[in-house]
Coordinates of C-alpha atoms and ligand atoms in Angstrom, one line a residue:
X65 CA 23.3 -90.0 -62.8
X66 CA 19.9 -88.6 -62.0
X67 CA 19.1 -85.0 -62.9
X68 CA 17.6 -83.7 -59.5
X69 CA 21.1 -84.2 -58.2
X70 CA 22.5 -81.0 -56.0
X71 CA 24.2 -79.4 -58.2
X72 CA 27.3 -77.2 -56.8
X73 CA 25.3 -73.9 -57.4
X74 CA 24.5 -71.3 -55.1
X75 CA 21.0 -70.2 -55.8
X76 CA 19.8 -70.8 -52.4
X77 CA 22.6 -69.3 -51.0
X78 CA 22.3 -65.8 -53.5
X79 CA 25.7 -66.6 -55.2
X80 CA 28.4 -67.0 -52.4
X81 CA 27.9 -68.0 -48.6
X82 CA 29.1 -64.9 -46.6
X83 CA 27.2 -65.1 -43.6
X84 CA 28.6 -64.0 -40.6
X85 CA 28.8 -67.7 -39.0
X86 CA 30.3 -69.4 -41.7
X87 CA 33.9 -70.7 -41.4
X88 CA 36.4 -69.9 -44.0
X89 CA 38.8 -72.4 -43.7
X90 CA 36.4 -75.7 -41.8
X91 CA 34.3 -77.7 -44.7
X92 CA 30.6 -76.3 -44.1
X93 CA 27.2 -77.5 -46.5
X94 CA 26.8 -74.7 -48.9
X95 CA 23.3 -75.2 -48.2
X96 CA 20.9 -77.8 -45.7
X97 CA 22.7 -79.9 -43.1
X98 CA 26.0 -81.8 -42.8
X99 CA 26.7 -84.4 -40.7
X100 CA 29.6 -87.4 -40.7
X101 CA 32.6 -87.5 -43.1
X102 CA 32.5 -90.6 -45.1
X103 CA 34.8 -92.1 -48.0
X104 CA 37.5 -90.0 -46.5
X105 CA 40.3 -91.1 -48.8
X106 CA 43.6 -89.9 -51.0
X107 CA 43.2 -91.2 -54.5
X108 CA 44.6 -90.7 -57.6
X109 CA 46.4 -87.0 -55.8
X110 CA 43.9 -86.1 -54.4
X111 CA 41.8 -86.0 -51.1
X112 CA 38.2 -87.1 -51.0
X113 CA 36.2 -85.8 -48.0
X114 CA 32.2 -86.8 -48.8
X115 CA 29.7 -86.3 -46.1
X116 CA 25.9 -86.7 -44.9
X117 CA 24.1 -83.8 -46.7
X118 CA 20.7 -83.3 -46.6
X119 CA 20.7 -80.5 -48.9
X120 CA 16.7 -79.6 -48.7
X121 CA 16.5 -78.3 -45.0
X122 CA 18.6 -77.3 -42.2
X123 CA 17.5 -80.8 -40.7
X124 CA 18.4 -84.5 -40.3
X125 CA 16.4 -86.5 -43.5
X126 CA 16.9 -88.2 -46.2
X127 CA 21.0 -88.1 -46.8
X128 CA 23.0 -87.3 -50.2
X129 CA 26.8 -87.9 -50.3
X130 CA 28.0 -84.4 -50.8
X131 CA 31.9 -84.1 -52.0
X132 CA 34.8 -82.1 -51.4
X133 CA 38.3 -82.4 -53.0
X134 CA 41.7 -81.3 -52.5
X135 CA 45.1 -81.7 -53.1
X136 CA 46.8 -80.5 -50.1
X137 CA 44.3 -81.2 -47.4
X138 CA 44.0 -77.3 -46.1
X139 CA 42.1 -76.2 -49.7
X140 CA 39.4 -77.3 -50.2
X141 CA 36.4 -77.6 -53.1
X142 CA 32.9 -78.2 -52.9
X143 CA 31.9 -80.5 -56.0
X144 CA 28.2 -81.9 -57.2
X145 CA 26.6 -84.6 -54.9
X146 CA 27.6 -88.0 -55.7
X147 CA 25.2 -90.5 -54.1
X148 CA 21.5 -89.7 -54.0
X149 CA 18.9 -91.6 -52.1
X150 CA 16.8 -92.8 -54.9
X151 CA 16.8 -96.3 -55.1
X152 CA 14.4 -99.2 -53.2
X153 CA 18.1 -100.2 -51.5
X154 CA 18.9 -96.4 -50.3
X155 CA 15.7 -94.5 -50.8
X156 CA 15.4 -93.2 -47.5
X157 CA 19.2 -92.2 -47.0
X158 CA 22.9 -93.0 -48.4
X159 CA 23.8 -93.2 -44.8
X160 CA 27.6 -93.2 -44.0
X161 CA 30.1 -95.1 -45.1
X162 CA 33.7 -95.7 -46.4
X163 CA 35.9 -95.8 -49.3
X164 CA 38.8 -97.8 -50.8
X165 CA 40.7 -97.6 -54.3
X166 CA 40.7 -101.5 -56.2
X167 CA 42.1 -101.5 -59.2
X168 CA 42.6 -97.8 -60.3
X169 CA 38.9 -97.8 -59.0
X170 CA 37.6 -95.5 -55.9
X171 CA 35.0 -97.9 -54.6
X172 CA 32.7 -96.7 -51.7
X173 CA 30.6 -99.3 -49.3
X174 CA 27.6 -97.2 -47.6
X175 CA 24.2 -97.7 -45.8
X176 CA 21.3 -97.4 -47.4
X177 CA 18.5 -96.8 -44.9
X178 CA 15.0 -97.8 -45.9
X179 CA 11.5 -97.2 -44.1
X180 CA 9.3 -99.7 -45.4
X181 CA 5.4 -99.3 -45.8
X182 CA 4.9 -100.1 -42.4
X183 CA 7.3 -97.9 -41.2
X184 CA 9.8 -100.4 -40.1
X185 CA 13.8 -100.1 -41.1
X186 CA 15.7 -101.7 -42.9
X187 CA 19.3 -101.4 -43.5
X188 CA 21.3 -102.7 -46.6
X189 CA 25.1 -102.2 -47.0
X190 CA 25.6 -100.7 -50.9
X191 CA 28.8 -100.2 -52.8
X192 CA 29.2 -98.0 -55.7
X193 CA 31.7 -97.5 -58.3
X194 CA 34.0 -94.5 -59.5
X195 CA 36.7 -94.6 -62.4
X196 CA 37.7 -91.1 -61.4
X197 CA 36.1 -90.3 -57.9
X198 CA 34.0 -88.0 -59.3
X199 CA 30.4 -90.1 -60.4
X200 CA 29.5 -93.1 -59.4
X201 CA 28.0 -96.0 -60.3
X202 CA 25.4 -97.8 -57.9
X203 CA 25.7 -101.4 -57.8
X204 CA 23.6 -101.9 -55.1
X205 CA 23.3 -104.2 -51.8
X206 CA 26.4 -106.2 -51.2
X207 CA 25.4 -107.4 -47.2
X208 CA 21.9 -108.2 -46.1
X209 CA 21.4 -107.9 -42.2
X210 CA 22.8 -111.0 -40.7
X211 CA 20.8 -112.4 -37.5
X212 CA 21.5 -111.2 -34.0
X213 CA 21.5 -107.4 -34.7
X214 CA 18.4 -105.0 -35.1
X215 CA 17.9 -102.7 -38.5
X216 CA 20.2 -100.6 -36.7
X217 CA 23.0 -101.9 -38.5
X218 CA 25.6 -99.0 -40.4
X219 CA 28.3 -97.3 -41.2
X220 CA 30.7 -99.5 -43.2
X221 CA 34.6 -99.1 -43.0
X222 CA 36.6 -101.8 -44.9
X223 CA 40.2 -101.9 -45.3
X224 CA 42.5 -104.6 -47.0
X225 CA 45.0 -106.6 -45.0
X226 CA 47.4 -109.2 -47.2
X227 CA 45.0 -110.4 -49.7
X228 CA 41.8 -110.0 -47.7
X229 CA 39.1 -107.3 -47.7
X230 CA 37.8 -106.6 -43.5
X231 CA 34.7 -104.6 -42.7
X232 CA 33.6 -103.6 -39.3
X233 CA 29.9 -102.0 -39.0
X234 CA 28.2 -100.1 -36.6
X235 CA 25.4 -102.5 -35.0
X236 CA 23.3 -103.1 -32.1
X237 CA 22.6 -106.7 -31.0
X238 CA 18.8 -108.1 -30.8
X239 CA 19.3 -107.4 -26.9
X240 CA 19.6 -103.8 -27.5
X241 CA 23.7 -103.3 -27.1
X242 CA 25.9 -101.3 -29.1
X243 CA 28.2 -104.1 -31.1
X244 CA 31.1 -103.6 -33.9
X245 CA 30.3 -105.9 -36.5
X246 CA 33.6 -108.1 -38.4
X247 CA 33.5 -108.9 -42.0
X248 CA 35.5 -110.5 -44.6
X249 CA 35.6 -110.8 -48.2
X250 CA 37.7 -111.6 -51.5
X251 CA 36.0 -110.0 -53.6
X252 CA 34.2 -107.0 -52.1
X253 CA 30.6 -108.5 -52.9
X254 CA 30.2 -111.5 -50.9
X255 CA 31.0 -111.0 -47.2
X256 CA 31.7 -113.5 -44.2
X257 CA 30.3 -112.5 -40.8
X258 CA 32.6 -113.2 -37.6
X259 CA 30.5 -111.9 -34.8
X260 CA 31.2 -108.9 -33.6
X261 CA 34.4 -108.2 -31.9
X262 CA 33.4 -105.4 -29.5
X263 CA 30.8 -103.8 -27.6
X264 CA 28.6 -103.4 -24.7
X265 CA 28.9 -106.1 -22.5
X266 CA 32.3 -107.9 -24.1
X267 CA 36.0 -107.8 -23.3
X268 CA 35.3 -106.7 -19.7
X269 CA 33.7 -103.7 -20.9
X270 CA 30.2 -104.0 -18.8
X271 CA 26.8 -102.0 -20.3
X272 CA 28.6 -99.6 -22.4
X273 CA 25.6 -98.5 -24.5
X274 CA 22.8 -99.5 -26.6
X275 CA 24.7 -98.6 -30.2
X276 CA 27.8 -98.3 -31.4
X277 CA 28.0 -96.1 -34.8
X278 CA 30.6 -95.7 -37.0
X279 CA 33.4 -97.9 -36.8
X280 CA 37.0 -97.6 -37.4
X281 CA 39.5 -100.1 -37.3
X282 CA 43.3 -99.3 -38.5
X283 CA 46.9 -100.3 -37.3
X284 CA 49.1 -97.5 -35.5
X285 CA 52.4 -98.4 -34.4
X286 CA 51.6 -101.6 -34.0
X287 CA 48.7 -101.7 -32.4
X288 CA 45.4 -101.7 -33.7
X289 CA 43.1 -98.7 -32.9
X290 CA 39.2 -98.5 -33.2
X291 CA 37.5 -95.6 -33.2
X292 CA 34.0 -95.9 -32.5
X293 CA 31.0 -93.5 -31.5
X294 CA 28.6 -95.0 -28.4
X295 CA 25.0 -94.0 -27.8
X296 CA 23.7 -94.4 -24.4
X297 CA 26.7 -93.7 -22.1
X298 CA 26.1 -92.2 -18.2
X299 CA 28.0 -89.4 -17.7
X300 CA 31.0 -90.3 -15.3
X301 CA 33.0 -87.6 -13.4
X302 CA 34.2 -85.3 -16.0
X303 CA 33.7 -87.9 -19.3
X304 CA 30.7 -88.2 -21.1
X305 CA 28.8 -85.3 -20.8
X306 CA 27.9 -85.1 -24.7
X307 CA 24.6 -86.5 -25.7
X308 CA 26.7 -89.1 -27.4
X309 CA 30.4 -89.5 -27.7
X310 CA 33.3 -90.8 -30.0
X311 CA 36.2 -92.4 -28.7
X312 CA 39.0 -95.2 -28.8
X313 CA 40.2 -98.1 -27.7
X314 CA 43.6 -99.6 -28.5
X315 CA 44.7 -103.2 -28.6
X316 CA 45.7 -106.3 -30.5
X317 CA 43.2 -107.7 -33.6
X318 CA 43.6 -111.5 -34.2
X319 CA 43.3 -111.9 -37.8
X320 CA 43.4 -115.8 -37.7
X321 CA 41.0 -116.3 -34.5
X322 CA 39.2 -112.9 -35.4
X323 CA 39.0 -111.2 -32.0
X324 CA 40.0 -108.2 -31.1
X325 CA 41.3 -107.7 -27.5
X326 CA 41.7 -103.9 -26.3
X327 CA 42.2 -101.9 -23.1
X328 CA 40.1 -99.0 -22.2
X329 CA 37.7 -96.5 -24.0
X330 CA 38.4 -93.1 -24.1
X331 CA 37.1 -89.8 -25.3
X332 CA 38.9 -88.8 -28.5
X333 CA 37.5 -85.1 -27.9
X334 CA 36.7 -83.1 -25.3
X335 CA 34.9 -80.4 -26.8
X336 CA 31.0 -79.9 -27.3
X337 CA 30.7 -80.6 -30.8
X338 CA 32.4 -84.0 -32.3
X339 CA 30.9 -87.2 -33.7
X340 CA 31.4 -89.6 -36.1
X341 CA 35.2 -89.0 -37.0
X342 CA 36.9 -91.3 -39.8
X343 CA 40.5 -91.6 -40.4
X344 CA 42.3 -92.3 -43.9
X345 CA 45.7 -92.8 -44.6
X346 CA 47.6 -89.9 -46.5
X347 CA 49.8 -89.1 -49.1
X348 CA 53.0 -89.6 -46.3
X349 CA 51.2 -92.7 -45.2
X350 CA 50.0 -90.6 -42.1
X351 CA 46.9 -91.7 -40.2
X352 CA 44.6 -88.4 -40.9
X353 CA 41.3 -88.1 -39.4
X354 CA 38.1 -85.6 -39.7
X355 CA 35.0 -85.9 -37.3
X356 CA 31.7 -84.0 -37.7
X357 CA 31.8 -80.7 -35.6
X358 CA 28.0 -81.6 -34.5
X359 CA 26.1 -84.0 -32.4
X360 CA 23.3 -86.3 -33.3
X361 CA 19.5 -85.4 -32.3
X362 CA 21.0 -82.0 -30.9
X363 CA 18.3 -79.2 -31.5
X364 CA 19.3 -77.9 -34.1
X365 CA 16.6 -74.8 -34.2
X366 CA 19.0 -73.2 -32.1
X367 CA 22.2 -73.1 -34.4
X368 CA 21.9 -69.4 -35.8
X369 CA 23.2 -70.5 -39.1
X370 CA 20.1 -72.0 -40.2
X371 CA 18.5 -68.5 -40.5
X372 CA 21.6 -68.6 -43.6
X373 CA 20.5 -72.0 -45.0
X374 CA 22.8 -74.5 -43.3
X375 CA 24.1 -75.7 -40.8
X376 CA 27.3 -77.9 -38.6
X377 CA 31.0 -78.1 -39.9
X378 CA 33.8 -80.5 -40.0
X379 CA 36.6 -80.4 -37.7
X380 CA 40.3 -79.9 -39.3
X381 CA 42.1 -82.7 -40.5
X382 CA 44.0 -84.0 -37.8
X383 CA 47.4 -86.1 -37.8
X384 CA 46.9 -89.4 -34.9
X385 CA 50.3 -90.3 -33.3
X386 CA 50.2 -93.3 -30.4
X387 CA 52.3 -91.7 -27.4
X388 CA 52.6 -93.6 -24.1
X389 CA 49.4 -95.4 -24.9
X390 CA 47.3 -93.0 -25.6
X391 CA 46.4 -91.2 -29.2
X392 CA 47.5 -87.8 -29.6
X393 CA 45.8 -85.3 -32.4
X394 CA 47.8 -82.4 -34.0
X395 CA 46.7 -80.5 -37.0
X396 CA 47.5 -82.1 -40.0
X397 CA 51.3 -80.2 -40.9
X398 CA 50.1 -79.3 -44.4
X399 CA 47.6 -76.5 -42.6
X400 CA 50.8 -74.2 -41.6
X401 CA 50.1 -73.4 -45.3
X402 CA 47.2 -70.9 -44.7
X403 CA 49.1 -68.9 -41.9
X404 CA 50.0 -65.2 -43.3
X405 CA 50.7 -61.8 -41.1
X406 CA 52.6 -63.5 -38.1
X407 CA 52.3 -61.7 -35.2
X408 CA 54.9 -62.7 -32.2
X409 CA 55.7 -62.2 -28.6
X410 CA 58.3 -63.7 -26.1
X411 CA 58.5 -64.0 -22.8
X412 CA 56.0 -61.7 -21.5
X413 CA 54.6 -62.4 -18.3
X414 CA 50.9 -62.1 -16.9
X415 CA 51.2 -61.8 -13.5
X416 CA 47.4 -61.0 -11.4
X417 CA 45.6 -59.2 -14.2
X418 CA 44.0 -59.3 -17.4
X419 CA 45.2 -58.2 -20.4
X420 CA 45.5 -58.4 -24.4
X421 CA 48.3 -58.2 -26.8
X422 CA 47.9 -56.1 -29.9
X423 CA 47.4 -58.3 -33.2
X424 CA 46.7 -60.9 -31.2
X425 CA 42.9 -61.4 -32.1
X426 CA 41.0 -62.1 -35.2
X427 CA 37.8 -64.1 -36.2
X428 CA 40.1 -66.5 -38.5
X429 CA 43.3 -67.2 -37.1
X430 CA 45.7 -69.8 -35.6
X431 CA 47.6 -69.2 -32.3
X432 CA 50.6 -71.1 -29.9
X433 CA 51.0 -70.0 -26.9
X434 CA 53.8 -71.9 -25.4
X435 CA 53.6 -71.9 -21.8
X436 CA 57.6 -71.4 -20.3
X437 CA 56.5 -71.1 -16.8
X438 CA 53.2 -71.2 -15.3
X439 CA 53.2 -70.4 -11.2
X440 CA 49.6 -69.6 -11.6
X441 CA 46.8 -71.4 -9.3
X442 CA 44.7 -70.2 -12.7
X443 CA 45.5 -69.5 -16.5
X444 CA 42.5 -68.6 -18.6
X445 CA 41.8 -66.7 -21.8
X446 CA 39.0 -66.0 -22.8
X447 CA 38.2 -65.8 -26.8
X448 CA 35.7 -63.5 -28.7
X449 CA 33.0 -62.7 -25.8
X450 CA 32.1 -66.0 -25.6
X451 CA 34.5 -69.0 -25.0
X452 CA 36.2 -69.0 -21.8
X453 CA 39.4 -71.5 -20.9
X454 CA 40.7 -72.4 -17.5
X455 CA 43.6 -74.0 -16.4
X456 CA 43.1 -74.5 -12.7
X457 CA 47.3 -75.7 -11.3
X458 CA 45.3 -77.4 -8.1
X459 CA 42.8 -79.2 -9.5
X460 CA 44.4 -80.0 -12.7
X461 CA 41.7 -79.6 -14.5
X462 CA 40.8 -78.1 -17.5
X463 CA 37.9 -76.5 -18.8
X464 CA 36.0 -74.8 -22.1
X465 CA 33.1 -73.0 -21.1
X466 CA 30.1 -71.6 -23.2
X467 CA 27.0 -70.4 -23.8
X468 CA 24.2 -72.7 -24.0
X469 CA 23.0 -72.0 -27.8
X470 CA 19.3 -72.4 -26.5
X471 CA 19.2 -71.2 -22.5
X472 CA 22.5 -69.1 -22.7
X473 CA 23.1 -70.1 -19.8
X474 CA 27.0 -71.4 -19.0
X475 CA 28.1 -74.5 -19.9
X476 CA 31.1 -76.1 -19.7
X477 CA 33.6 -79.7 -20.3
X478 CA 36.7 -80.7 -18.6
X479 CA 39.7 -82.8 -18.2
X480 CA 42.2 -83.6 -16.4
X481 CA 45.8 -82.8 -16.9
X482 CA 49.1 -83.4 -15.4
X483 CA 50.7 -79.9 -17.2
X484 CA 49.8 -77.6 -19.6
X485 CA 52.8 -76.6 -21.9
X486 CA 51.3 -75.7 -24.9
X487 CA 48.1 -74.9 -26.2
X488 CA 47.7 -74.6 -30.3
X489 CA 44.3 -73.0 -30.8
X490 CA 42.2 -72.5 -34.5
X491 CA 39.5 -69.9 -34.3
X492 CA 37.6 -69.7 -37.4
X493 CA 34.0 -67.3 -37.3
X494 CA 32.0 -70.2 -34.8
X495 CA 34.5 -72.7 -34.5
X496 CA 37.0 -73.4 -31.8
X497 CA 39.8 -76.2 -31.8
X498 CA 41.8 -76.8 -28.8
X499 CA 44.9 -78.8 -28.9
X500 CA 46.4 -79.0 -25.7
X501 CA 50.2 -80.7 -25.0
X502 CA 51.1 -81.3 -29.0
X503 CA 47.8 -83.0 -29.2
X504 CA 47.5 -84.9 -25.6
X505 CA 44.1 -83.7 -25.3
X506 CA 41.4 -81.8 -28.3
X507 CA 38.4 -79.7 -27.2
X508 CA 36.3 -79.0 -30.5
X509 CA 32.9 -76.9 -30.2
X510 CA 31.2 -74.2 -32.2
X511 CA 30.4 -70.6 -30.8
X512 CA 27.9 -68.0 -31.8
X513 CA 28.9 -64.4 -30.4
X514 CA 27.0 -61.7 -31.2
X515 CA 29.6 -59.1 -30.6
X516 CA 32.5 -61.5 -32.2
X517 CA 34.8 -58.6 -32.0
X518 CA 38.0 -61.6 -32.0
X519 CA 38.9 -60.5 -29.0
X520 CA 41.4 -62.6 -26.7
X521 CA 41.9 -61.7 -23.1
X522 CA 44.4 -63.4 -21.1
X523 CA 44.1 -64.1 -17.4
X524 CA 46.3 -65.1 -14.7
X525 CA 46.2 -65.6 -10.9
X526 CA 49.3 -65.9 -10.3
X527 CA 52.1 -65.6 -12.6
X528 CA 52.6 -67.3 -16.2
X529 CA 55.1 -66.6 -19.1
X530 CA 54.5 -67.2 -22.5
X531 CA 55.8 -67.0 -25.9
X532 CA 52.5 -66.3 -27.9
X533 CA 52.5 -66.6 -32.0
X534 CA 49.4 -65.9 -34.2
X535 CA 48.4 -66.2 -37.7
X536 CA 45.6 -64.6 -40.1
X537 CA 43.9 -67.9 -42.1
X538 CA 42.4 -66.8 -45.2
X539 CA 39.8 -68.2 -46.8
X540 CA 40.8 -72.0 -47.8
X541 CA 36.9 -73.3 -49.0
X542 CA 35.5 -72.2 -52.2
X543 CA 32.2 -73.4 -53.0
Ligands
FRU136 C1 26.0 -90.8 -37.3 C2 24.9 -91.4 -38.1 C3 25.3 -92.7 -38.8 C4 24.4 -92.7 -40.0 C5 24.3 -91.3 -40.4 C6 23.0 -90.8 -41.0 O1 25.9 -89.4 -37.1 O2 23.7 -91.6 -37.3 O3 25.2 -93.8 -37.9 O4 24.9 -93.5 -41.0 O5 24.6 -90.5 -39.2 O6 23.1 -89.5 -41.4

């Protein structure tokens, strides 16, 4: 493999990354930018998280494959780059793909983006070759662009079903709508193309954006869910209010007629920062997914970080459960793992005031706070001087508010909720997971406080009780 590879060193980073923003146990670039998980996999014992690194600049560019491993999905190590962007097929970006294992092999599918001489794209779905997930060996285009879709044509995932290879890619039709693309092959190398099976304008769904990136398609107790991130949808009540979003749909795929009939879209995340998540199946035969704690074409001069020499995160691996319709998201089990120093308290009661509970607080720590009664009108707590959350008992609704990285001005997302009864929360340096009900609803963002002092201050107007538990997370990422 070429020798101007990223290497796992740290000279741009003087040795170890210990700036104040960087999360000890989320996956971080030890240098340059990340964006989307791709070849998320288990193989061989061990878990394979490789993501969009541009590992020059604190910007979006030309895209490596960086790599992470682990064996118990809450440690994890940053190895060498394994795809570089240096052939005629991929020499402008090994955009994102997936990953499967064929005979004791770990074969990935990707996108490799090209800019021609006259500037134009053009789009080429690769596959490479590992014997031991760790190097790889280019084999170059296995799909040319079939007709109907612009260059803006990504983002492999293929999975086998009986004796059949599928693929589903990211597309957008020559009329300018976001489309998921249906493949199928024998042999991994030559592909059949049956239409797409989703997208703006089909299955009822009405303009519903102008492309669709990263696909995901995988069976759930029996149903069959895709995941699939839009570009180009209005903002509606409280949904949509990202630049872009990620988000489901659940139904029935027809493997003989090839269509895919599903119910509604809806937001996988509720948070500011999530994009581009891809699920695996792991070593239990769980349904695991990681998303990108970032957002496309977001200005990124305004993340602090990049003043350290990176920037964005990845979420925490998260286990997906179908409960009465609808996908729940709970931590992935194995993360109880990192919890030392437990600090507990029962039934204590909050009744018109503010107030904090000692040991409760830290800048890397995991909490539950189990809601036994809440007679409040609002329940809020408000974390490390600069995330505040609301629970509003009229309204139902809700809320994560922030400050805008560039104005500073507040900002906040919503939902709406029948109840809350528990609320499992992961606060790690700028990162914030929320996972409301055992999973019912996630809000994921990233935070930059000045005086990050890990401070929580709980609120109530009204009365609540709660039983509140809270852990120290140690560092879980080596570099
Ligand atoms: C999503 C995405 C993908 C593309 C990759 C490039 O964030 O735009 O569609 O493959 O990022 O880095």
């Amino acid at each position: 493999m070429n020798g101007d590879m990223p290497q796992n060193n740290h000279d741009k980073a003087n040795g170890k990354p210990v700036d104040r923003f960087r999360p000890k146990f989320h996956m971080t670039p030890p240098f340059g930018l990340m964006n989307d998980p791709n070849g998320f996999i288990y193989y061989v014992g061990k878990y394979h998280t490789f993501y969009q690194w541009n590992p020059n600049k604190t910007v979006h560019a030309t895209k490596y494959w960086g790599h992470f491993t682990s064996e118990n999905l809450f440690e994890w190590k940053h190895e060498n780059a394994v795809l570089a962007p240096e052939d005629w097929f991929d020499c402008n970006g090994c955009y994102s793909g997936s990953a499967i294992e064929h005979e004791g092999n770990l074969i990935v599918l990707y996108t490799g983006n090209v800019l021609n001489e006259i500037g134009d794209r053009e789009t080429y779905q690769c596959m490479a070759i590992s014997k031991d997930g760790m190097t790889f060996d280019k084999k170059g285009p296995v799909l040319h662009l079939p007709a109907g879709y612009t260059a803006h044509f990504r983002d492999p995932k293929v999975w086998k079903k009986e004796d059949t290879w599928y693929m589903v890619v990211g597309a957008q039709s020559e009329t300018k709508t976001g489309k998921v693309a249906l493949f199928s092959s024998t042999n991994l190398t030559d592909w059949e193309h049956h239409g797409a099976i989703a997208g703006s304008h089909m299955n009822g769904l009405g303009d519903f954006g102008y492309m669709w990136e990263c696909p995901d398609l995988f069976s759930l107790s029996g149903k069959d869910v895709l995941i699939v991130s839009p570009q180009g949808l209005e903002p509606k009540g409280d949904d949509y209010h990202n630049l872009f979003q990620s988000g489901y749909f659940i139904g029935e795929m027809d493997y003989q007629t090839k269509q895919y009939c599903h119910g509604d879209f809806r937001e996988l995340d509720r948070g500011f920062e999530f994009y581009a998540p891809q699920t695996t199946i792991g070593a239990n035969g769980q349904r695991i997914l990681i998303a990108w704690m970032g957002m496309p074409d977001e200005s990124e001069e305004h993340h602090p970080t990049i003043h350290d020499g990176w920037i964005h995160a990845m979420t925490l691996p998260r286990e997906l459960t179908l409960f009465e319709g609808k996908l729940y998201q709970k931590p992935v089990k194995e993360l109880e793992k990192l919890r030392t120093n437990e600090v507990h308290y029962e039934h204590v009661s909050i009744f018109n005031n503010s107030r904090d509970f000692k040991g409760v607080s830290g800048q890397s720590i995991e909490l539950i706070i189990d809601i036994l009664t809440n007679k409040s009108d609002v329940f809020s707590m408000r974390i490390s001087n600069a995330i505040q959350i609301d629970f509003d008992s009229k309204t139902k609704i809700f809320s994560l508010t922030r400050k805008n990285f560039q104005t500073q001005s507040d900002e906040v997302r919503k939902c709406k909720l029948e109840d809350i009864y528990s609320l499992n929360i992961f606060i790690d340096l700028s990162t914030v997971e929320i996972f409301i009900n055992g999973g019912e609803e996630v809000f994921s963002s990233r935070f930059f406080s000045e005086k990050n002092d890990g401070e929580i201050l709980f609120h109530s107007k009204g009365e609540v009780s709660l039983n509140i538990k809270k852990w120290e997370i140690s560092q879980s990422i080596c570099f």
